[in-house]
Structures are given as C-alpha cells and as structure tokens.
Coordinates of N, CA and C in Angstrom, one line a residue:
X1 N 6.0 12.0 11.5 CA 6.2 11.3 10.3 C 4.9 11.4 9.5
X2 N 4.9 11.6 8.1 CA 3.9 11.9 7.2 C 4.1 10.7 6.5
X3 N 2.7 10.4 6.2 CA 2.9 9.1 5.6 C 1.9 10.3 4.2
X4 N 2.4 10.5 3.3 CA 1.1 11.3 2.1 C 0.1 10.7 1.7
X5 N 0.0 9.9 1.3 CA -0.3 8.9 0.3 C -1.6 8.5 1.1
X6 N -1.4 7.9 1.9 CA -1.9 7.1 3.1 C -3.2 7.7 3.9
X7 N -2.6 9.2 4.2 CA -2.9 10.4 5.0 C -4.4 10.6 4.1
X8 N -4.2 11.0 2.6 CA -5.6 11.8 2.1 C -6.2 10.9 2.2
X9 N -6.3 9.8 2.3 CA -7.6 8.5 2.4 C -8.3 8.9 4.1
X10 N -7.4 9.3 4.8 CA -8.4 9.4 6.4 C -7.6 8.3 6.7
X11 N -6.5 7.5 6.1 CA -6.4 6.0 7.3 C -5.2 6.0 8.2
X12 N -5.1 5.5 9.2 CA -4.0 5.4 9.8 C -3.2 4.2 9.1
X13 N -2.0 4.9 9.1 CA -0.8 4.0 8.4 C -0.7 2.3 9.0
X14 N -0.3 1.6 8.0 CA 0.6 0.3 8.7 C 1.5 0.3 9.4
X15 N 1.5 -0.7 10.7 CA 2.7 -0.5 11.6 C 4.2 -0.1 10.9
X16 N 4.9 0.2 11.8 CA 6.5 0.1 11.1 C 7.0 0.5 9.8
X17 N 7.5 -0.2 9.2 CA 8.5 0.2 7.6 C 7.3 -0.1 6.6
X18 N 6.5 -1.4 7.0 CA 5.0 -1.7 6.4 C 4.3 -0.2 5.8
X19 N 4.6 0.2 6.9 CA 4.0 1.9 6.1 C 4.2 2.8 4.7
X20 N 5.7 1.8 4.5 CA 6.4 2.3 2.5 C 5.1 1.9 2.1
X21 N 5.2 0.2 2.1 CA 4.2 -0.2 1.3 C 2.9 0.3 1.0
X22 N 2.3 0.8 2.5 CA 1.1 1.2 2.1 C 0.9 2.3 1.8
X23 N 1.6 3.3 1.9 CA 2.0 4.3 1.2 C 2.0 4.2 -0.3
X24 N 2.8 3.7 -0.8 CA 3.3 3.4 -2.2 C 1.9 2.8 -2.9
X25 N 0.7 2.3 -2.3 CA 0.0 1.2 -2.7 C -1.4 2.6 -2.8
X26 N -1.2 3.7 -1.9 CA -1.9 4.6 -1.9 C -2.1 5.9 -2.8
X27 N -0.7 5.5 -3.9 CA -0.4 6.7 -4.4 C -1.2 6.5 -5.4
X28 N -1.8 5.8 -6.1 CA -2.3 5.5 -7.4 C -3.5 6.2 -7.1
X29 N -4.1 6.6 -8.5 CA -5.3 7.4 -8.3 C -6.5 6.1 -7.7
X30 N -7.2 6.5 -6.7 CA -8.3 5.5 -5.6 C -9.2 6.8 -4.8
X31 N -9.7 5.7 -4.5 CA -10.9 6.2 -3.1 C -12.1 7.0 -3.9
X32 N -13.3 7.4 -2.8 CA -14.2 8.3 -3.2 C -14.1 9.5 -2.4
X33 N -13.5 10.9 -3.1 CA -13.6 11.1 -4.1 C -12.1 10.6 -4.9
X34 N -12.3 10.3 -6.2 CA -10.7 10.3 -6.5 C -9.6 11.0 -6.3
X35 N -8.5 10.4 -6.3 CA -7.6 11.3 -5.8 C -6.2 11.1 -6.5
X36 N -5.8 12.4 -6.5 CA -4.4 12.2 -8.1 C -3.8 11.0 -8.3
X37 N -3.1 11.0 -9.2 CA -2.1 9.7 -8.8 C -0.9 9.9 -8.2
X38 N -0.3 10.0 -7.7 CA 1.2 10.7 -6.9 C 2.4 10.1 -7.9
X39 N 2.5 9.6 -8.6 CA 3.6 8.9 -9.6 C 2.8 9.2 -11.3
X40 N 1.9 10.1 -11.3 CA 2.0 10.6 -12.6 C 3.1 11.3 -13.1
X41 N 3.1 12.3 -12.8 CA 4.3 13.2 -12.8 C 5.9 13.3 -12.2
X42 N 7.4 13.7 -12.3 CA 8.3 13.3 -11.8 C 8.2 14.3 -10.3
X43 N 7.5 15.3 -10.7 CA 7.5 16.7 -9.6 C 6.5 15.9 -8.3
X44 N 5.4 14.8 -8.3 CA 4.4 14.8 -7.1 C 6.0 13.5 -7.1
X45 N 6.2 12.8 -8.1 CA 6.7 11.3 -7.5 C 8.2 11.8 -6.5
X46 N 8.8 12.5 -7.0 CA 10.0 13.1 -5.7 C 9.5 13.8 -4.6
X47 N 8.3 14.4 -4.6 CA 7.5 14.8 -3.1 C 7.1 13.6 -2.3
X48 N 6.4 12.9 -3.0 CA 6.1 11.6 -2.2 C 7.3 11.0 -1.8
X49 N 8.0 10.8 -2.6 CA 9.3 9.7 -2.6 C 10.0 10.2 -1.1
X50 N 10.0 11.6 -1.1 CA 10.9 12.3 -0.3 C 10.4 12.0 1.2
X51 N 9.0 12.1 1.6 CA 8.2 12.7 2.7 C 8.1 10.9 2.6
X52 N 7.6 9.7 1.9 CA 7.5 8.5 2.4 C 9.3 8.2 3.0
X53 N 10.0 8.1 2.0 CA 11.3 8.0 2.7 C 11.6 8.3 4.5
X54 N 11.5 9.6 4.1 CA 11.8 10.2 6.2 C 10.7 9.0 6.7
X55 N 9.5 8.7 6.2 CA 8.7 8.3 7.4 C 9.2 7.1 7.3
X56 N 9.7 6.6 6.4 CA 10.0 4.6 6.9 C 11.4 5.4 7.7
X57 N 12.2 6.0 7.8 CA 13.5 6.0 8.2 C 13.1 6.5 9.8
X58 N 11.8 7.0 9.8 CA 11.5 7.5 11.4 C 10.8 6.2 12.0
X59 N 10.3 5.2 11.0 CA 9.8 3.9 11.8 C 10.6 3.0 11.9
X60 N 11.3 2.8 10.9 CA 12.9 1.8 11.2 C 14.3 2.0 11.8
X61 N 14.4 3.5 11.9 CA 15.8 3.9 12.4 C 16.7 4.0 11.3
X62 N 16.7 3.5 10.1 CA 17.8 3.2 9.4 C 17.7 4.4 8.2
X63 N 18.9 4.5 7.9 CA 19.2 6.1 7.0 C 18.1 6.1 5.6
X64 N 18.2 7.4 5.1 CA 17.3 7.1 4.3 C 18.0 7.5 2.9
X65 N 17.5 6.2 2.1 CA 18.3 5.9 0.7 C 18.7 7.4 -0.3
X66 N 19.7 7.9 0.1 CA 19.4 9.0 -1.9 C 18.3 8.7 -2.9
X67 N 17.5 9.3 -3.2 CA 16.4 9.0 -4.2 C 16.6 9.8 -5.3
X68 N 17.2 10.2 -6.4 CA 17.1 11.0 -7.4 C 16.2 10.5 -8.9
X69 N 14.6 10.6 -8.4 CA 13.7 9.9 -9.3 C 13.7 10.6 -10.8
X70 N 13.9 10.2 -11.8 CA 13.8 11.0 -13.2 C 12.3 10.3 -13.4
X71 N 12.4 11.0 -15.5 CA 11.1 10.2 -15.8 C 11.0 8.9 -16.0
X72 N 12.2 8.0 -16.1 CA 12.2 7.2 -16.6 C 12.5 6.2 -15.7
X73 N 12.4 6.5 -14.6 CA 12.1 5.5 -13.5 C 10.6 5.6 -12.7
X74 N 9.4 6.2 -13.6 CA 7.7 6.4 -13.1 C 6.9 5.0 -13.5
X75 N 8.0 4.6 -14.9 CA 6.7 3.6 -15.3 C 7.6 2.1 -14.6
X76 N 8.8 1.8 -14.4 CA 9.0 0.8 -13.8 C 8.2 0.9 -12.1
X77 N 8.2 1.9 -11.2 CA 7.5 2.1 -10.1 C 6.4 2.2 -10.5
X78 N 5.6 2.6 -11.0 CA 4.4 2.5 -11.7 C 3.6 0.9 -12.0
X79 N 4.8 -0.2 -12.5 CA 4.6 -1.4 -12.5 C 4.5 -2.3 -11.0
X80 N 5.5 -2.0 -10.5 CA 5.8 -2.5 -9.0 C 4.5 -2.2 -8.4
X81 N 4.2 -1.0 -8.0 CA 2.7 -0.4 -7.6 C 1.5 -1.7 -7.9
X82 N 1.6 -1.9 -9.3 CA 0.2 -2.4 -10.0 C 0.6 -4.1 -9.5
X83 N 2.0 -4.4 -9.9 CA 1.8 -5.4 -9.5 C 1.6 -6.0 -7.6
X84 N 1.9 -5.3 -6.7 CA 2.3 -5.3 -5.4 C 0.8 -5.1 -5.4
X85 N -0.1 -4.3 -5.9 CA -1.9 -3.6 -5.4 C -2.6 -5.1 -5.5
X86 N -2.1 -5.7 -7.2 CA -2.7 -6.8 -7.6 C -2.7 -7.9 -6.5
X87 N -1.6 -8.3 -6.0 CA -1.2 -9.0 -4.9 C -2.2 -9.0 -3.6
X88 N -1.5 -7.8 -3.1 CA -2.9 -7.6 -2.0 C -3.9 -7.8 -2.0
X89 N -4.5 -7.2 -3.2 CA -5.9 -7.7 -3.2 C -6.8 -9.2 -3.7
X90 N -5.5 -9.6 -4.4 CA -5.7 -11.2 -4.2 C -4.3 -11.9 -4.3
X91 N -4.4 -12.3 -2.7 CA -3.4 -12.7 -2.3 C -2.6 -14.2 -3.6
X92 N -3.9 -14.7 -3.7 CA -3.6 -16.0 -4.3 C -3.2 -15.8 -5.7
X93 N -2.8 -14.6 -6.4 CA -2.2 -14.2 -8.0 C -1.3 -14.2 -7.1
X94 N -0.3 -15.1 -8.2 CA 1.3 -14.6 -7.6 C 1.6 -14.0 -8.6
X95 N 2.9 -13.0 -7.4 CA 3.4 -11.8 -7.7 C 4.6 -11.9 -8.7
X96 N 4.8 -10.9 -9.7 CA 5.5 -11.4 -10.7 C 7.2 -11.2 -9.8
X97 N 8.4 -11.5 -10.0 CA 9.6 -11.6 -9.3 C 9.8 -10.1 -9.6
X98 N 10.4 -9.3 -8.5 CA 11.1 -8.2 -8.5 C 12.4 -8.2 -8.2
X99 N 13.6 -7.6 -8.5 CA 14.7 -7.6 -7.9 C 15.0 -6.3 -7.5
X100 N 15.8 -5.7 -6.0 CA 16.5 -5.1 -5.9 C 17.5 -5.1 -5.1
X101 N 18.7 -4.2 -4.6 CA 19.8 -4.1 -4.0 C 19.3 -4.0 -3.2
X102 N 19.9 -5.2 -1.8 CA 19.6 -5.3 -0.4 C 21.4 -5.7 0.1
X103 N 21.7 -5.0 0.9 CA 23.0 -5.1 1.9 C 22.7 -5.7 2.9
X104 N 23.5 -6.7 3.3 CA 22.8 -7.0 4.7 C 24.4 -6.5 5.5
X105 N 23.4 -5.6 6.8 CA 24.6 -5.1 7.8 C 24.9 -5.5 8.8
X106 N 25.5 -6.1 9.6 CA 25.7 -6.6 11.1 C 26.5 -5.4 11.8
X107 N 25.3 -4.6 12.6 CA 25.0 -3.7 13.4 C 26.1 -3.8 14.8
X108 N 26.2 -2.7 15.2 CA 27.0 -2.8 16.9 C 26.5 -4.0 17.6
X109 N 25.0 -3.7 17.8 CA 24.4 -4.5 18.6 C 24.1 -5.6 18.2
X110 N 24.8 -5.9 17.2 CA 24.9 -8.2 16.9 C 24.1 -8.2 16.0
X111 N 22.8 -7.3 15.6 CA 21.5 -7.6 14.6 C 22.2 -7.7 13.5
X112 N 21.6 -8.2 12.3 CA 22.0 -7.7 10.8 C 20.9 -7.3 10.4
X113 N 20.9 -6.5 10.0 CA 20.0 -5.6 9.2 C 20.1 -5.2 7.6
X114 N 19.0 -5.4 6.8 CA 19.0 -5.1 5.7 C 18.9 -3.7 5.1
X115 N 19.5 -3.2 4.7 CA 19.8 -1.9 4.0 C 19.7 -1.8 2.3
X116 N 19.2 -0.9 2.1 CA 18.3 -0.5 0.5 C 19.3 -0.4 -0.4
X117 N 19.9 -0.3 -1.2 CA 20.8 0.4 -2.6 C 20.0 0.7 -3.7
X118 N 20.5 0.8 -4.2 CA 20.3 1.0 -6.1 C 19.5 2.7 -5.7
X119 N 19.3 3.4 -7.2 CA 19.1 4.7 -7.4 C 17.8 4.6 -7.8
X120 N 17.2 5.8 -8.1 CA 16.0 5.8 -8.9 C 14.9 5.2 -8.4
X121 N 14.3 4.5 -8.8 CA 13.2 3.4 -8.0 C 13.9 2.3 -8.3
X122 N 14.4 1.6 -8.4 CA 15.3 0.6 -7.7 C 15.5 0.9 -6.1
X123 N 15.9 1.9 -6.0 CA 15.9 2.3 -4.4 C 14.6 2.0 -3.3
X124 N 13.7 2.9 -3.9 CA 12.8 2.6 -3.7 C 11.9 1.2 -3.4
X125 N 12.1 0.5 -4.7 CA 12.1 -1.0 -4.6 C 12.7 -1.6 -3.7
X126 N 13.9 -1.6 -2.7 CA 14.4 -2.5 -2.4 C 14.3 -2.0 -1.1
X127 N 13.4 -0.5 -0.8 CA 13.2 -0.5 0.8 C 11.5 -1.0 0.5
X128 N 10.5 -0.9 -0.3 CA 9.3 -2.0 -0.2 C 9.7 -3.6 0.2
X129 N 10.7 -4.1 -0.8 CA 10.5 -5.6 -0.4 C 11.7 -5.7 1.0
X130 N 12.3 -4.8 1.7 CA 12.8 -5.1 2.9 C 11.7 -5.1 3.6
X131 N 10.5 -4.2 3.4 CA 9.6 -3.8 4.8 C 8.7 -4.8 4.2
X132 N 8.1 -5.7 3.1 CA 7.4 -6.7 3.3 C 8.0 -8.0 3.5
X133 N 9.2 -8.0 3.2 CA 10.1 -8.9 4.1 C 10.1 -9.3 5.8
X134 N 10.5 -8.1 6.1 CA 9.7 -7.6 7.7 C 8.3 -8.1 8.1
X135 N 7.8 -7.4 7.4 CA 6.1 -7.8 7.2 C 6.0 -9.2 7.6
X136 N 6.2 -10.0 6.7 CA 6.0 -11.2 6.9 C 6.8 -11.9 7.7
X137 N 8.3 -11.6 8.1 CA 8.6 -12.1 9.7 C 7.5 -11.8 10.4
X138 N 7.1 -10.6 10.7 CA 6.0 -10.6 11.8 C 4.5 -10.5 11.5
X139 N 3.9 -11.5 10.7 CA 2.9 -11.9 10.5 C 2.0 -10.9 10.4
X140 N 2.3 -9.3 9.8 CA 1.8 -8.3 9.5 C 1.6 -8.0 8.5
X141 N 1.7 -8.9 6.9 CA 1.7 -8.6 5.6 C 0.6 -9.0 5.3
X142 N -0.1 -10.3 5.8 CA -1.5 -10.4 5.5 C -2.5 -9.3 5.9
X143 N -2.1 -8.4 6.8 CA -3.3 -7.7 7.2 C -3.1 -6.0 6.1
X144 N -2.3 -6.5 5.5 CA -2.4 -4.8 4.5 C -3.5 -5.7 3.1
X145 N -4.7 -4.6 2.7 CA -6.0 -4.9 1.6 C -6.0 -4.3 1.2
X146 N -6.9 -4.3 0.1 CA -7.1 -3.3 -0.7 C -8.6 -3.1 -0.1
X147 N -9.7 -2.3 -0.6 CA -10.8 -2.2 0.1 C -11.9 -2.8 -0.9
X148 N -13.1 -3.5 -1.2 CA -13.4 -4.1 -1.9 C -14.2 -3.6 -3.2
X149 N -14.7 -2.4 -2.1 CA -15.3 -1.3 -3.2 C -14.4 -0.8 -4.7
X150 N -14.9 -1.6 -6.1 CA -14.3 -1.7 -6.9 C -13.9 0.1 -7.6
X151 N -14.7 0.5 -7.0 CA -14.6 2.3 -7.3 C -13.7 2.8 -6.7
X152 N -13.3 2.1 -5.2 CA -12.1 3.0 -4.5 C -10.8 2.3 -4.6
X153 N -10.9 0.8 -4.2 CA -9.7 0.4 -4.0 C -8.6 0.7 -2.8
X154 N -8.7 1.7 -2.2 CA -7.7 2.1 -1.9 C -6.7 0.9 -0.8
X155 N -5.5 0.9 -0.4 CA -4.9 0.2 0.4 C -5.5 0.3 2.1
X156 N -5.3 -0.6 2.7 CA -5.8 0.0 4.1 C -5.5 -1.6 5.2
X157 N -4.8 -1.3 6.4 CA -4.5 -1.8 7.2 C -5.3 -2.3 8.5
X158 N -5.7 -3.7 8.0 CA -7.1 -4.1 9.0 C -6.4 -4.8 10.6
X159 N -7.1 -3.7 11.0 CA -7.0 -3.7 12.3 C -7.7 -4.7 13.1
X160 N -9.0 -5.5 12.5 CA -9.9 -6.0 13.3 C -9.2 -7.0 14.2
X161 N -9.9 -7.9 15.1 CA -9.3 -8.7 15.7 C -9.2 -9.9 14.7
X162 N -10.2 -9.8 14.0 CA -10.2 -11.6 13.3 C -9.8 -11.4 12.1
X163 N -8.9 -10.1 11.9 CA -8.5 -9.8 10.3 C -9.3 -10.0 9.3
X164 N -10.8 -9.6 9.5 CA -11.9 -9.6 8.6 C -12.3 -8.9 7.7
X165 N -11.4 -7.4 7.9 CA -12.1 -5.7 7.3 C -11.9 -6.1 5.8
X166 N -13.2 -5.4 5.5 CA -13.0 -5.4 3.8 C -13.0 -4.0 3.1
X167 N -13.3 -3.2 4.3 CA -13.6 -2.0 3.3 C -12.5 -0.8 3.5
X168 N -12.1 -0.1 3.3 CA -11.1 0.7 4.0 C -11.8 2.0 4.7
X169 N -13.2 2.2 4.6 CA -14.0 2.9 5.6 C -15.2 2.2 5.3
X170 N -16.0 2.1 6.7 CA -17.0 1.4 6.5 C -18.0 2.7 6.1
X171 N -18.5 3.4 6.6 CA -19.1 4.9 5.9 C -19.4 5.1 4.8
X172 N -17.9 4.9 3.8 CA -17.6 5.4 2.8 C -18.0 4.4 1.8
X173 N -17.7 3.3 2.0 CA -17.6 2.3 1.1 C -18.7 1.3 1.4
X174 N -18.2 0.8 2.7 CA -18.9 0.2 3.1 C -20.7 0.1 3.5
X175 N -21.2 0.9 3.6 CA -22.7 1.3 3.9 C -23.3 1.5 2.8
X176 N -22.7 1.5 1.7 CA -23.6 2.0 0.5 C -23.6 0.1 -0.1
X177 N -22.4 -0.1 -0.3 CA -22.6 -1.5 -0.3 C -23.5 -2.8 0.3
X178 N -23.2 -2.4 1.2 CA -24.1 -3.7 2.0 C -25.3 -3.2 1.5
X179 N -26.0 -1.6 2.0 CA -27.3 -1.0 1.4 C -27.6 -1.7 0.0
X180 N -26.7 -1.6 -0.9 CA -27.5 -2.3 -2.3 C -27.8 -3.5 -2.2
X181 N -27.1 -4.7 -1.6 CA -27.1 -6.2 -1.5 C -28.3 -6.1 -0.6
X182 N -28.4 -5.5 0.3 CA -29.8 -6.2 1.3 C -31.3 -5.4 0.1
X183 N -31.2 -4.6 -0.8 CA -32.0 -3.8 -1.2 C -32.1 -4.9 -2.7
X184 N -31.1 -5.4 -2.9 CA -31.6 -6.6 -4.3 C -31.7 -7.7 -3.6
X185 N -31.2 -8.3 -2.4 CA -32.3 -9.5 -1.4 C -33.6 -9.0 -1.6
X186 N -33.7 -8.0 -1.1 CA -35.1 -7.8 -0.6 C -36.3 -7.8 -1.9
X187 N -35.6 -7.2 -3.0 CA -36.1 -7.2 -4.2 C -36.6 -8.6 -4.7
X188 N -35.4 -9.6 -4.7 CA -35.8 -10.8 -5.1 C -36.4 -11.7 -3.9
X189 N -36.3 -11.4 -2.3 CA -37.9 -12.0 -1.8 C -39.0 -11.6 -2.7
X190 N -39.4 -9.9 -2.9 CA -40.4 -10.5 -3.4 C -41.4 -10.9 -4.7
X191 N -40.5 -11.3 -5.3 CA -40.3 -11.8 -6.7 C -40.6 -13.4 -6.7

C-alpha cells in the first residue's frame, strides 16, 4: 500500500483507514523543501485519488469507491483539505459541517459497516469522514497534527507515548526551531 502524499514527507502513515486522512492532509503544497500540491491539477488529483483509494481499501478491507474526479470537483476537495488541516492543527476551531453519502451495511459476520457513495469528491469525502469516524471510535484522531513549523505544516501521526510531538521531523523542523528560541533566550539573558 502506497500512501503518496504521506510517503514524500519521509513519514509513516496513520494507522488504518486514518491513513485517507492523512494522506489527503498531505497533498497540499507543505514541508521543507516544498512539495507540489497533488489537487492542483485533475491529472496529479486522479493519481492520488487512485493510489490513496487502493491503500484505505488494503487497510480496511472494504471495496474501493469509483472515483471519476473532473475539474470541478478540485476546489470543493480543495475546501475539505483546508478545512479538515485547519482542524487539526487547532483542534479547538470548529470544523465547518460536511456532508456525504454513507451506507451502513450489516456484513455476514453481524458487523455493520459503513460504506462511501456519491461520485467525484463527494466520494472521496465520505470515505475521510468514515475513517475519522473510526478514528475517533478508537481514540486515534487526536493523535493526527499538523507540525508546528509554520513553513512546513505538513500532517504527521504522533507516535510518542504522551502524544506530545509537535513537529513532524524533529531534524527538519524541529532543531532549527528550538536553536532559534534558546539563541533569543540567550540573547535576552544578556541584555
């Protein structure tokens, strides 16, 4: 399973279906160095769409939706993106309401399970808010961030034990940061 999105940052994906999300949250132009936007264009947004799809359908088992993205389904997914990034990275803006087609199925095996519809990014949409649905059954939606570094942003899945990470590499982001802050302490000791 290819997660794209996800992959050019160096991170390992979010557990499970969680993985759309962070996928989708990675497509936007982020990180150092920058990196395209994957939903500029209809040509990267059906490559992504295609290769994230298989990977939620390889983490959840469940079929994967028809996607036939035009142009005029970039700037509604485009919105979702901005609004869903906004979220994460401050949990406490609430999220504007989204709607999409969810089926609920009752499986061989007694589960019911929610299944995606609608076309376009509506489709799309409605396998994100199944897997942060998920997510937050299992107490896994708090730990997807954005990374603090206002230059990169990118999405990133903290692993720590005390769900503390802020940066989505500490190397990258992280070290040059803390370096400035201890370097204007130091400045204003001796002042």
């Amino acid at each position: 399973m290819t997660w794209l999105a996800t992959e050019r940052y160096g991170l390992v994906p979010a557990p499970g279906g969680l993985g759309f999300v962070h996928d989708l949250l990675n497509t936007r132009s982020a990180g150092r160095p920058r990196r395209p936007d994957l939903l500029a264009e209809v040509a990267s947004a059906r490559d992504w769409a295609g290769a994230a799809l298989a990977a939620w359908a390889g983490e959840t088992g469940q079929d994967v939706p028809a996607v036939a993205l035009g142009e005029d389904d970039l700037d509604p997914l485009r919105d979702l993106r901005v609004d869903l990034h906004a979220h994460v990275a401050r949990p406490a803006i609430p999220l504007p309401e989204h709607q999409a087609g969810v089926v609920l199925r009752l499986g061989s095996d007694g589960r019911v399970r929610p299944e995606p519809r609608g076309t376009g990014w509506r489709a799309l949409a409605s396998v994100a808010l199944i897997a942060i649905g998920d997510a937050q059954a299992a107490d896994t939606w708090r730990r997807l961030k954005t990374c603090r570094n206002l230059r990169c942003e990118a999405a990133f899945f903290d692993r720590s034990r005390n769900n503390s990470g802020t940066w989505h590499d500490v190397r990258v982001c992280g070290n040059p940061a803390n370096l400035r802050a201890y370097r204007a302490r130091h400045r204003s000791e001796k002042n």
